Tab-separated table of C-alpha atoms and ligand atoms in Angstrom:
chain	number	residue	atom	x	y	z
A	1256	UNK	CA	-10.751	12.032	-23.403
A	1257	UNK	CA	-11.604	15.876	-23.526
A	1258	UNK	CA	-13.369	16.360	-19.966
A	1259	UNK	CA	-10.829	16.565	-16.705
A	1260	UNK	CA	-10.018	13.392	-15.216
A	1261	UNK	CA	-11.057	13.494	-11.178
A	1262	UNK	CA	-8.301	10.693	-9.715
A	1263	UNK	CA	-10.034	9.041	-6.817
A	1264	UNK	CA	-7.657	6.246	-7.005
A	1265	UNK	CA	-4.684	7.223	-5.769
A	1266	UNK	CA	-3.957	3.596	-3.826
A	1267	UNK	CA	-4.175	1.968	-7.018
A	1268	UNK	CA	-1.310	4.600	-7.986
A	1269	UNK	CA	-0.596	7.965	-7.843
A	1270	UNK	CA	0.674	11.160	-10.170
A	1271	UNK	CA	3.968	11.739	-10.209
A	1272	UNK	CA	4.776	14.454	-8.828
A	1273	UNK	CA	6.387	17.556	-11.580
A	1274	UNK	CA	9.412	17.973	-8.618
A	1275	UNK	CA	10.087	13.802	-9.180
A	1276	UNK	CA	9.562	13.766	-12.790
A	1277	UNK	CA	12.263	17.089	-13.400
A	1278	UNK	CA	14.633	15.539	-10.949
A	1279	UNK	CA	14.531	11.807	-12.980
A	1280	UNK	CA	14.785	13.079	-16.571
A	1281	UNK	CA	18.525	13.653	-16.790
A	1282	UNK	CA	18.989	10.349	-15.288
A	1283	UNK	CA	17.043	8.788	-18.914
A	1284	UNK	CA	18.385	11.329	-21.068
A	1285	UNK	CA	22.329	11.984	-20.660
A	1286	UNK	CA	23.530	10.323	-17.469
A	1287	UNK	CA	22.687	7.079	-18.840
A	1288	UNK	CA	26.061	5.019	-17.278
A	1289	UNK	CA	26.046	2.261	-15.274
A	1290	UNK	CA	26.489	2.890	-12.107
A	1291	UNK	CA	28.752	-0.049	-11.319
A	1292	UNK	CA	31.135	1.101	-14.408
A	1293	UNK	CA	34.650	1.571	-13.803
A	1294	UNK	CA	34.470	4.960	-15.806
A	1295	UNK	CA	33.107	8.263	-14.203
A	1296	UNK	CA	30.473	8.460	-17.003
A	1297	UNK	CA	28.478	5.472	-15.203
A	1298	UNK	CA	30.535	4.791	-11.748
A	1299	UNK	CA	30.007	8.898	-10.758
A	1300	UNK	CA	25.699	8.063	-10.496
A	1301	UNK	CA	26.730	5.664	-7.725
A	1302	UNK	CA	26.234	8.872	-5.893
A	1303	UNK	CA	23.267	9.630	-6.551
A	1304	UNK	CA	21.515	6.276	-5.664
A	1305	UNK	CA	23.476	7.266	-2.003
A	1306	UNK	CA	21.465	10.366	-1.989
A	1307	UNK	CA	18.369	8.618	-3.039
A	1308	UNK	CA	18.526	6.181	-0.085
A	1309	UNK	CA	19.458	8.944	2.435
A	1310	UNK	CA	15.996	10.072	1.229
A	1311	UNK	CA	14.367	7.538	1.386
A	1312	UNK	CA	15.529	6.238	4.543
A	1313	UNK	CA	14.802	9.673	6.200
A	1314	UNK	CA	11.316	9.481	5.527
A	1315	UNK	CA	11.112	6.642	8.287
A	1316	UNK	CA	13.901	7.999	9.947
A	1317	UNK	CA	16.082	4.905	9.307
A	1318	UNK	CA	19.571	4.298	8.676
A	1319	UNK	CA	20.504	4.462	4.967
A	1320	UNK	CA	22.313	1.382	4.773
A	1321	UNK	CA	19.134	-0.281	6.064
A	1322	UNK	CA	17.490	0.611	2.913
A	1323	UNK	CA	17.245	-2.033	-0.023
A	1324	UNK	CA	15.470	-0.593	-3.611
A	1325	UNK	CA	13.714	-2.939	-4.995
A	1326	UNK	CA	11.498	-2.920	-8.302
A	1327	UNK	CA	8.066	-2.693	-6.281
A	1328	UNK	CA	6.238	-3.077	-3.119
A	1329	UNK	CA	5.376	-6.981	-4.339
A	1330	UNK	CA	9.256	-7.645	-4.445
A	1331	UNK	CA	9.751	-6.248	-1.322
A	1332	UNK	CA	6.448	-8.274	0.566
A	1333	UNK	CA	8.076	-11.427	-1.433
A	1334	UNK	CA	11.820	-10.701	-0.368
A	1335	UNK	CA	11.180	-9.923	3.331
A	1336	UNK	CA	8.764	-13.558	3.594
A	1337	UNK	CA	11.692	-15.216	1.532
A	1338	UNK	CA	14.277	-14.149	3.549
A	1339	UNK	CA	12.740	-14.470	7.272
A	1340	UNK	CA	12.165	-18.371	6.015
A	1341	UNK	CA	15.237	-18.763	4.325
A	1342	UNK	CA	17.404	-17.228	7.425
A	1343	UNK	CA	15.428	-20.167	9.473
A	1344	UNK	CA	15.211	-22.810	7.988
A	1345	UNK	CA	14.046	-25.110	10.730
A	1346	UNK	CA	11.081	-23.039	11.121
A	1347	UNK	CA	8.461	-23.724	8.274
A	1348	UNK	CA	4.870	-21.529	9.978
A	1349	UNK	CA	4.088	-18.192	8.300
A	1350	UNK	CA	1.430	-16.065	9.989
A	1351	UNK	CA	-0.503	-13.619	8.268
A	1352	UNK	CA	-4.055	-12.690	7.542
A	1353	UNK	CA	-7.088	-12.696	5.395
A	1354	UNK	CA	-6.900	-9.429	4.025
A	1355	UNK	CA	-3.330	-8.625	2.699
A	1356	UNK	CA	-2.523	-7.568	-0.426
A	1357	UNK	CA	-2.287	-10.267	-2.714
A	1358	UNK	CA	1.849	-9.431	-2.978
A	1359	UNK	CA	1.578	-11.064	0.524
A	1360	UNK	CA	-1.740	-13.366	0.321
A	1361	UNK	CA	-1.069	-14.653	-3.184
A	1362	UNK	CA	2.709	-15.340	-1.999
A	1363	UNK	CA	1.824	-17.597	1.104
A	1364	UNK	CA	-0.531	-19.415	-1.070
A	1365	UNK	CA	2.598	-20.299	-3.347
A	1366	UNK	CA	4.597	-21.305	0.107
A	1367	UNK	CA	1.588	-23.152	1.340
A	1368	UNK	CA	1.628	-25.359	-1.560
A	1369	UNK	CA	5.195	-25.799	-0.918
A	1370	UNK	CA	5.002	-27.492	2.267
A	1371	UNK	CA	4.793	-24.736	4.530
A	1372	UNK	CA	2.142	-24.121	7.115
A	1373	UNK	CA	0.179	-20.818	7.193
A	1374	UNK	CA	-1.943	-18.762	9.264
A	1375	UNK	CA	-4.550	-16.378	7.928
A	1376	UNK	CA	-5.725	-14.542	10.763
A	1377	UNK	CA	-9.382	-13.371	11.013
A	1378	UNK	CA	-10.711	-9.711	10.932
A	1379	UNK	CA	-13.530	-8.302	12.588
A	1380	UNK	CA	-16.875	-6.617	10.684
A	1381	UNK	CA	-14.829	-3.385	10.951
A	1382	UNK	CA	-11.551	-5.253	9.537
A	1383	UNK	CA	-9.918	-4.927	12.834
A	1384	UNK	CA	-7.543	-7.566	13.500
A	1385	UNK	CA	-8.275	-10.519	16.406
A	1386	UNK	CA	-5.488	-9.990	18.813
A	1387	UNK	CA	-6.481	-13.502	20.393
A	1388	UNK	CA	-6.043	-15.137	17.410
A	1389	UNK	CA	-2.540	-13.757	16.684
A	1390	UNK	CA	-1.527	-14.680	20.379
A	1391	UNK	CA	-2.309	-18.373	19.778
A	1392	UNK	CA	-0.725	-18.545	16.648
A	1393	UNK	CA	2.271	-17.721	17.602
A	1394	UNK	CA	3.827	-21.361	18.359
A	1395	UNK	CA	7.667	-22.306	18.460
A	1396	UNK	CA	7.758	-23.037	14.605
A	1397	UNK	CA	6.517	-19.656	13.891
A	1398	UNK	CA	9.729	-18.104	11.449
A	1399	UNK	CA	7.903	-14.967	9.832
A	1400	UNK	CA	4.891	-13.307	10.948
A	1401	UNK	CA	3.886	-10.855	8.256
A	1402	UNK	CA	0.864	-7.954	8.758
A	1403	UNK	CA	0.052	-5.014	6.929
A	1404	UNK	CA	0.976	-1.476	8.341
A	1405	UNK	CA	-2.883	-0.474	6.577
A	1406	UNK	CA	-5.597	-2.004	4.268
A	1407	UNK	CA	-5.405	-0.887	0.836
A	1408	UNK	CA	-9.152	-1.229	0.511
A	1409	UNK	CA	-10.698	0.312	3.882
A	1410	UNK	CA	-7.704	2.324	5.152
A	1411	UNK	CA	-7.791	0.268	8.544
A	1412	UNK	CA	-4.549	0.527	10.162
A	1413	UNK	CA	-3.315	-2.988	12.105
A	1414	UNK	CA	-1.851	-2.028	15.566
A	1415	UNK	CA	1.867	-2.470	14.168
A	1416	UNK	CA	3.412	-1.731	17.563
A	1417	UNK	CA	1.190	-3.539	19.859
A	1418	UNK	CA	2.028	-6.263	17.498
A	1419	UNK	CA	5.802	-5.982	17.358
A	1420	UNK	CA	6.368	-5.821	20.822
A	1421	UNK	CA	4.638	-9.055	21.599
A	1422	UNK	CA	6.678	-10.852	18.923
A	1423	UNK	CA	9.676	-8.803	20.189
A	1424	UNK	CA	12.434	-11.310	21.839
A	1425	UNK	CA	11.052	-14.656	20.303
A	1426	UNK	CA	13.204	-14.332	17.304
A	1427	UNK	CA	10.422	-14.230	15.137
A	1428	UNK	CA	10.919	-12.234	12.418
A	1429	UNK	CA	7.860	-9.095	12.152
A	1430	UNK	CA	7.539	-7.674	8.685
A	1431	UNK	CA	5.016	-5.271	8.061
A	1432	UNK	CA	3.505	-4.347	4.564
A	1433	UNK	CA	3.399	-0.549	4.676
A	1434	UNK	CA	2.729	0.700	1.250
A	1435	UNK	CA	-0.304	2.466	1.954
A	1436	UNK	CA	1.228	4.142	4.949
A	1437	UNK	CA	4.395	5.533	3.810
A	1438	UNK	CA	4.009	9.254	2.551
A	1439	UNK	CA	0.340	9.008	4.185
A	1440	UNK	CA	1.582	9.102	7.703
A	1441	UNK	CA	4.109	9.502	9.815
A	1442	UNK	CA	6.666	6.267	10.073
A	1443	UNK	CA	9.811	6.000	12.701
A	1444	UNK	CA	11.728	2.568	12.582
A	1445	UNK	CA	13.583	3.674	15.464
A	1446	UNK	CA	10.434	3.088	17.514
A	1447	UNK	CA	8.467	0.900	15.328
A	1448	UNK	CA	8.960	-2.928	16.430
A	1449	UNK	CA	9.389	-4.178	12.978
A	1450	UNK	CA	12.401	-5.892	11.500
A	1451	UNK	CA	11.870	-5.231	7.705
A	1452	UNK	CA	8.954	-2.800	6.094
A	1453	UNK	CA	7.851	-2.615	2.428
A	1454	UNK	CA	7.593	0.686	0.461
A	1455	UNK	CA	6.382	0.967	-3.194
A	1456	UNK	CA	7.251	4.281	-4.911
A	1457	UNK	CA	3.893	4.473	-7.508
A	1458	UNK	CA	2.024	5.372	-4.154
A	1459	UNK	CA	3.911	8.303	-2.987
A	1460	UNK	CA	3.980	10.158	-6.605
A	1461	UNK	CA	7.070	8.532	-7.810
A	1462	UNK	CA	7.204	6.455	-11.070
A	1463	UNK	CA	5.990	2.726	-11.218
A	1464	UNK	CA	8.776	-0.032	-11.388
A	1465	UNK	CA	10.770	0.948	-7.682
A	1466	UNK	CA	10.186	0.701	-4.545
A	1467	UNK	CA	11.951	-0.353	-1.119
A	1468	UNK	CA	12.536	-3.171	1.736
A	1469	UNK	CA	13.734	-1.468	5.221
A	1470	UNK	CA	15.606	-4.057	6.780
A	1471	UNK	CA	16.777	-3.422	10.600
A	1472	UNK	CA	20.302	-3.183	11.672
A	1473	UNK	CA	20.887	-6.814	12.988
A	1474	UNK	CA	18.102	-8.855	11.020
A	1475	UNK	CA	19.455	-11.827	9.426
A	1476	UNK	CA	19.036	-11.205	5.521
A	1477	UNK	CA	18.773	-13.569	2.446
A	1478	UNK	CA	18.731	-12.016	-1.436
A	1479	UNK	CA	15.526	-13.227	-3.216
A	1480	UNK	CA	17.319	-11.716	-6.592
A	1481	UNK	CA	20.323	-13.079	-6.785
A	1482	UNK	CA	22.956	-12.059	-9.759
A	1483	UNK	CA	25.315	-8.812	-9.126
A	1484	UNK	CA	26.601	-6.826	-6.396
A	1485	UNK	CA	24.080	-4.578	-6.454
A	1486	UNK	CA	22.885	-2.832	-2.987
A	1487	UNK	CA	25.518	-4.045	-1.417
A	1488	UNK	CA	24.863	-7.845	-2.555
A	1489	UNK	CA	21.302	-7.417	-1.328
A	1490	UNK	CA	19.481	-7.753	-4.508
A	1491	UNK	CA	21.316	-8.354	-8.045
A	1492	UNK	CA	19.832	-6.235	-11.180
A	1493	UNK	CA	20.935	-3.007	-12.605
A	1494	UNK	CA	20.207	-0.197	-10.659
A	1495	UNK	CA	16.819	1.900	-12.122
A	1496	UNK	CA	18.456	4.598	-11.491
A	1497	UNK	CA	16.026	7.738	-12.954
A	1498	UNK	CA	13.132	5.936	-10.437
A	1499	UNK	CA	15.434	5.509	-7.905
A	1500	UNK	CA	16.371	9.370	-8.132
A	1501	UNK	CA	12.447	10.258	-8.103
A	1502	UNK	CA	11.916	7.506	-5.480
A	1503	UNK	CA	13.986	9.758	-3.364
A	1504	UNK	CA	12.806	12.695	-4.523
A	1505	UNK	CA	8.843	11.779	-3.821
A	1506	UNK	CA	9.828	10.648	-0.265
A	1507	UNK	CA	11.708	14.271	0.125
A	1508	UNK	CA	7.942	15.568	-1.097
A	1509	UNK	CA	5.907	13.295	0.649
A	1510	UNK	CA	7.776	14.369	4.125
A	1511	UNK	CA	7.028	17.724	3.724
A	1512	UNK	CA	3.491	16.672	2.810
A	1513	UNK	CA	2.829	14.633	5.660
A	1514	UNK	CA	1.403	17.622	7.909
A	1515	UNK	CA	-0.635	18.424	4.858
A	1516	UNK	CA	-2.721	14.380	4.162
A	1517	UNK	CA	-3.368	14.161	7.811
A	1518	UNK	CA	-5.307	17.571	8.007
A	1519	UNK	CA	-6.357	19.179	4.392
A	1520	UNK	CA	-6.720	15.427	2.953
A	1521	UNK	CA	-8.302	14.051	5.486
A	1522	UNK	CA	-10.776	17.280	6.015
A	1523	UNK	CA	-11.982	16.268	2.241
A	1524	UNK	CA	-12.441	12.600	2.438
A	1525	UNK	CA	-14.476	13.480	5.707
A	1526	UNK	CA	-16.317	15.875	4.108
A	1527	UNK	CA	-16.892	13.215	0.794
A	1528	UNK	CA	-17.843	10.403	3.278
A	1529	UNK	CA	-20.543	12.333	5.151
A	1530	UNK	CA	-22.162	14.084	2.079
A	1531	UNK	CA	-22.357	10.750	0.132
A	1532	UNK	CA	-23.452	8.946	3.327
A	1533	UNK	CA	-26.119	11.499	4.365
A	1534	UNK	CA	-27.343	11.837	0.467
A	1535	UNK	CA	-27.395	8.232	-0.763
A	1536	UNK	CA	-29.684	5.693	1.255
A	1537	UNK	CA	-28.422	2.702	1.867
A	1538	UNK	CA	-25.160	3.925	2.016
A	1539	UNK	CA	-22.619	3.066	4.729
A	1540	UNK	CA	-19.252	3.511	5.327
A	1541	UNK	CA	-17.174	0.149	5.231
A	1542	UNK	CA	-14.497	-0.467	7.840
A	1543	UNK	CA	-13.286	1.614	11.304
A	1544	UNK	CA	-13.507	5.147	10.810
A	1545	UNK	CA	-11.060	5.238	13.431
A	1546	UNK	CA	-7.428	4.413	12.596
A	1547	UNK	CA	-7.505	4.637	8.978
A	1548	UNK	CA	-5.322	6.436	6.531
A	1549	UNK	CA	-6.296	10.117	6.056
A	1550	UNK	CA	-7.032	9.729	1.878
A	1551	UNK	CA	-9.178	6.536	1.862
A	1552	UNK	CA	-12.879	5.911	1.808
A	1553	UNK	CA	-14.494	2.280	0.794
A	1554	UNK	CA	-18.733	3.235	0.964
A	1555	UNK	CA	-21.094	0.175	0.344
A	1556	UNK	CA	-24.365	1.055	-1.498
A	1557	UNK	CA	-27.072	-1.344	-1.063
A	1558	UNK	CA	-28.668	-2.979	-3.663
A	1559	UNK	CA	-26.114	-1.449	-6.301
A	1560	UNK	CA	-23.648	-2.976	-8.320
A	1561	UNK	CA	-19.808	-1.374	-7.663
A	1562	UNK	CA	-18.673	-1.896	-11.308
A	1563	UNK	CA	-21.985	-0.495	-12.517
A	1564	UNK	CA	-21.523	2.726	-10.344
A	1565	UNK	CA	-17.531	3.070	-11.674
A	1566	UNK	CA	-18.774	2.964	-15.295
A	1567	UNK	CA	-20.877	5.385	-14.638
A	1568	UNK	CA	-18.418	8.042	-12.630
A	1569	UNK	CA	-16.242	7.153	-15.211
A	1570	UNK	CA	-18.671	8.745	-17.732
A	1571	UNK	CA	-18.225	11.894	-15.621
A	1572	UNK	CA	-13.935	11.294	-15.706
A	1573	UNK	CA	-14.372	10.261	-11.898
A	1574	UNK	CA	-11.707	7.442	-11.303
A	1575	UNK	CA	-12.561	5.305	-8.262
A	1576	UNK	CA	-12.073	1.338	-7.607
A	1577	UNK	CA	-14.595	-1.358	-6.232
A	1578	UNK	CA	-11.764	-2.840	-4.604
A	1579	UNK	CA	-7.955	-3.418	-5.491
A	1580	UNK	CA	-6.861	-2.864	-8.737
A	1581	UNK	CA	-5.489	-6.517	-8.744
A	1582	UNK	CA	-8.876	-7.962	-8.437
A	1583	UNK	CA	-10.888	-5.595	-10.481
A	1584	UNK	CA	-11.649	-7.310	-13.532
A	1585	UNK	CA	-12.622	-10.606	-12.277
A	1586	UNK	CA	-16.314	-10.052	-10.635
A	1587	UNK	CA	-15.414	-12.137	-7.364
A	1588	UNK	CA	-16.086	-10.200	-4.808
A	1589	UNK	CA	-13.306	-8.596	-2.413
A	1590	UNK	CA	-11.441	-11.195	-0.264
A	1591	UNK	CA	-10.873	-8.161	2.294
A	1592	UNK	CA	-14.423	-7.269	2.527
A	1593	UNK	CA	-15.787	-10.977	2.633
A	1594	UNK	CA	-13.014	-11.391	5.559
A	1595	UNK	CA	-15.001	-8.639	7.349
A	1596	UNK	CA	-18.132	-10.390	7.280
A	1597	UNK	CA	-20.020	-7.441	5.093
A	1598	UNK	CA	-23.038	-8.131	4.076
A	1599	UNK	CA	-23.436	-9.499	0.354
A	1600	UNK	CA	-25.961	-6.581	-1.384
A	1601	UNK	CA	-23.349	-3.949	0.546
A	1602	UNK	CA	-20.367	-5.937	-0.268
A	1603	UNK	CA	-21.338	-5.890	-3.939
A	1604	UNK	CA	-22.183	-1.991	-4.079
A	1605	UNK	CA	-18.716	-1.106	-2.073
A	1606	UNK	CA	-16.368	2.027	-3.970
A	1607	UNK	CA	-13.498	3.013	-2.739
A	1608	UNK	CA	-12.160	6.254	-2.891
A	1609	UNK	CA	-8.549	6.972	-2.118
A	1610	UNK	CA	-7.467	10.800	-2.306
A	1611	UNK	CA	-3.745	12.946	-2.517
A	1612	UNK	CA	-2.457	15.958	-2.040
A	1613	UNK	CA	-3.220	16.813	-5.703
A	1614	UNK	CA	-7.210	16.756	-5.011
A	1615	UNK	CA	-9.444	19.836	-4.636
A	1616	UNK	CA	-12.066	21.484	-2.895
A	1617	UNK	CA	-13.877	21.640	-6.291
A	1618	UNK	CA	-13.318	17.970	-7.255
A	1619	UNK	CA	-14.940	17.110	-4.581
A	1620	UNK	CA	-17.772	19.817	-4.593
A	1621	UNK	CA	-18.068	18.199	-7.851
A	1622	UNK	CA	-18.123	14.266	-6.984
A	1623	UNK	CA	-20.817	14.991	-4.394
A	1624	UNK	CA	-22.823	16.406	-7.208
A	1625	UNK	CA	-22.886	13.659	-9.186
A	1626	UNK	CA	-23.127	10.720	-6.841
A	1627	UNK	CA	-26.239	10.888	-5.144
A	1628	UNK	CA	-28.205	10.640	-8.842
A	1629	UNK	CA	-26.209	8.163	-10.092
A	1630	UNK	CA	-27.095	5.934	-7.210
A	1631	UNK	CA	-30.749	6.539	-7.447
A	1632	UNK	CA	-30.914	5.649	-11.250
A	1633	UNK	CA	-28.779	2.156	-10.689
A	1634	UNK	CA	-31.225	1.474	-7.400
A	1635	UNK	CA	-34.014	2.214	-9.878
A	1636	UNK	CA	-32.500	-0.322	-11.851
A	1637	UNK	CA	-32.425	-2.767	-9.472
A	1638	UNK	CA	-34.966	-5.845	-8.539
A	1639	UNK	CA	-34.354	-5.107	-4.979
A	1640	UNK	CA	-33.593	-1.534	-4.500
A	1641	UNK	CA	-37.095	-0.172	-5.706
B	242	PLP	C1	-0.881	-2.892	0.595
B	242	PLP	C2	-0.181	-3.123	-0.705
B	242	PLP	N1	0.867	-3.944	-0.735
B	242	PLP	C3	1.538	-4.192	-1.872
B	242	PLP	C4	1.158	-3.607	-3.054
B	242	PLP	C5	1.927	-3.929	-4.291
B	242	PLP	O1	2.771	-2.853	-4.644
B	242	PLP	P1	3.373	-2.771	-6.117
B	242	PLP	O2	2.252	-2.391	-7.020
B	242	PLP	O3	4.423	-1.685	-6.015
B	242	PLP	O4	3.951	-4.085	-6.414
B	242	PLP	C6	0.053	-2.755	-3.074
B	242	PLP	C7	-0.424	-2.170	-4.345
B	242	PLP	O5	-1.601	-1.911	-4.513
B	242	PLP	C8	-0.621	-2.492	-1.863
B	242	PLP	O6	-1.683	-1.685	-1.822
């Protein structure tokens, strides 16, 4: 491909960042070892997996040793379910809802069909969660409630605190999927009421293949890997060490960052949303604008077709997503948005665009330019949009 890519996708995955991929390198070309070798060669990068996790673990101000790494955010969603149920095992209810990500959705499915009982709780047409719902689900069998930190697909944040604190002191385990949120905003476990909290590295400009389970000080904990010592009999497997040392690295980045996706970020989304809003008809923002993460924009255009509007972009090197990456591919509409109750010919015409810190003024400039037309010809195209 000759033209330059524009990366609107950046919640499917991110770049990694130049600072991650120097600081891995050495760790795939000469310091190679094992780290749980008896000889310095290998037993000396114990170390830096240490430093790794203090970085890591500062990012959301936690406690190191409360840090597991993990191979990705789905290992982590899986673990924390796994290990709430397996640490109770009298209690056999899950709650969750409609719209996780199919690490947790796809997961609860499995245990459903197991013998366990499951709640999905409902959203409302802006993919806020039902509060009243959650309160009644919440009987005496309840072992694990699990609830995204933030949608992948709209951005909506899930009021993680108000949340914690009512499950706070009835020994039901709260984790919260927070792979969208880490590196995007702010996150402190010290006052976050959450017992364990997924991270996935690919998000935050570190490589594909790591990622992390924050498990509180206190929290009863079952391995879902099971084999070595590794992290401190937490989860068996060979260290990957080079992600692990960019894991840490792209949190160290992504901290300094933070300041950065809540204003300059999420100035250019705004300014995105609007123009495309304002210069497509039948074009409507999808989901709360209000408490949503800073880089992410889902936009349904009636009487369009998503996939036919990311072939097109993509004829212009403009990366976007009608939905999550997991589901693209089938045509089945999104899960998340038919939870939300959005209407079909919007539903079918939704993009999402998710932003970083590595996006410009003049990618932008240049994605409003070539929207608006692109729309028109597809409505053109259209039985119902003419
Ligand atoms: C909210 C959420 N949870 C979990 C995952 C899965 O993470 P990973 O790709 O690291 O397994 C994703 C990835 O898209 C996600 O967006």
């Amino acid at each position: 491909m000759s033209q330059e890519v524009i990366y609107l996708d950046n919640n499917a995955t991110t770049a990694v960042a130049p600072e991650v991929l120097e600081a891995l390198l050495p760790y795939l070309r000469k310091s190679y070892g094992n780290p749980s070798s008896m000889h310095t060669f290998g037993g000396r990068l114990h170390r830096k997996i240490d430093e790794a996790r203090e970085m890591v673990a500062a990012l959301i101000h936690a406690d190191p040793e409360e840090i597991v790494f993990t191979s990705c955010g789905t290992e982590s969603d899986n673990t924390a379910i796994m290990s709430a149920l397996e640490s109770r095992p009298a209690k056999r209810h899950v709650v969750t809802t409609r719209v996780e990500h199919p690490a947790v959705l796809n997961f609860v499915k499995h245990l459903a069909r197991k013998g366990y009982r499951v709640t999905f709780l409902p959203v409302d047409n802006n993919g806020r969660l039902d509060l009243e719902a959650f309160q009644e689900a919440l009987d005496e069998d309840v072992a694990v409630v699990s609830i995204m930190y933030a949608n992948n697909e709209t951005g909506v944040y899930f009021p993680v605190e108000t949340l914690g604190s009512a499950l706070r002191d009835r020994g039901i385990v709260f984790h919260t999927d927070a792979v969208q949120v880490v590196g995007k905003m702010p996150v402190d476990v010290r006052t976050l009421p959450v017992d364990m909290l997924s991270i996935s590295g690919h998000k935050l400009h570190a490589p594909k293949g790591v990622g992390a389970l924050y498990i509180r000080k206190g929290t009863r904990f079952a391995p879902y890997i099971i084999g070595g010592h590794q992290e401190h009999n937490r989860r068996g497997g060979t260290e990957n060490l080079a992600s692990i040392v960019g894991f840490g690295k792209a949190c160290e980045l992504a901290g300094r960052h933070l300041h950065e996706e809540q204003t300059r970020v999420a100035a250019l989304r705004d300014r995105l949303e609007a123009s495309l809003v304002r210069n497509c008809p039948g074009a409507e923002v999808i989901g709360a604008t209000t408490h949503r993460l800073p880089n992410t924009s889902n936009i349904g255009f009636e009487f369009v077709e998503g996939e036919a509007i990311l072939l097109r972009l993509d004829e212009y090197g403009i990366c976007a997503s009608s939905g999550s990456a997991c589901t693209s591919g089938s045509l089945e509409p999104s899960h998340v948005l038919r939870a939300m109750g959005v209407p079909f010919t919007r539903m079918h015409g939704s993009v999402r665009l998710s932003l970083s810190r590595y996006t410009t003024d003049s990618e932008i400039d240049r994605v409003i330019e070539v929207f608006p037309p692109v729309i028109k010809e597809l409505r053109a195209l259209s039985p119902y949009g003419r």
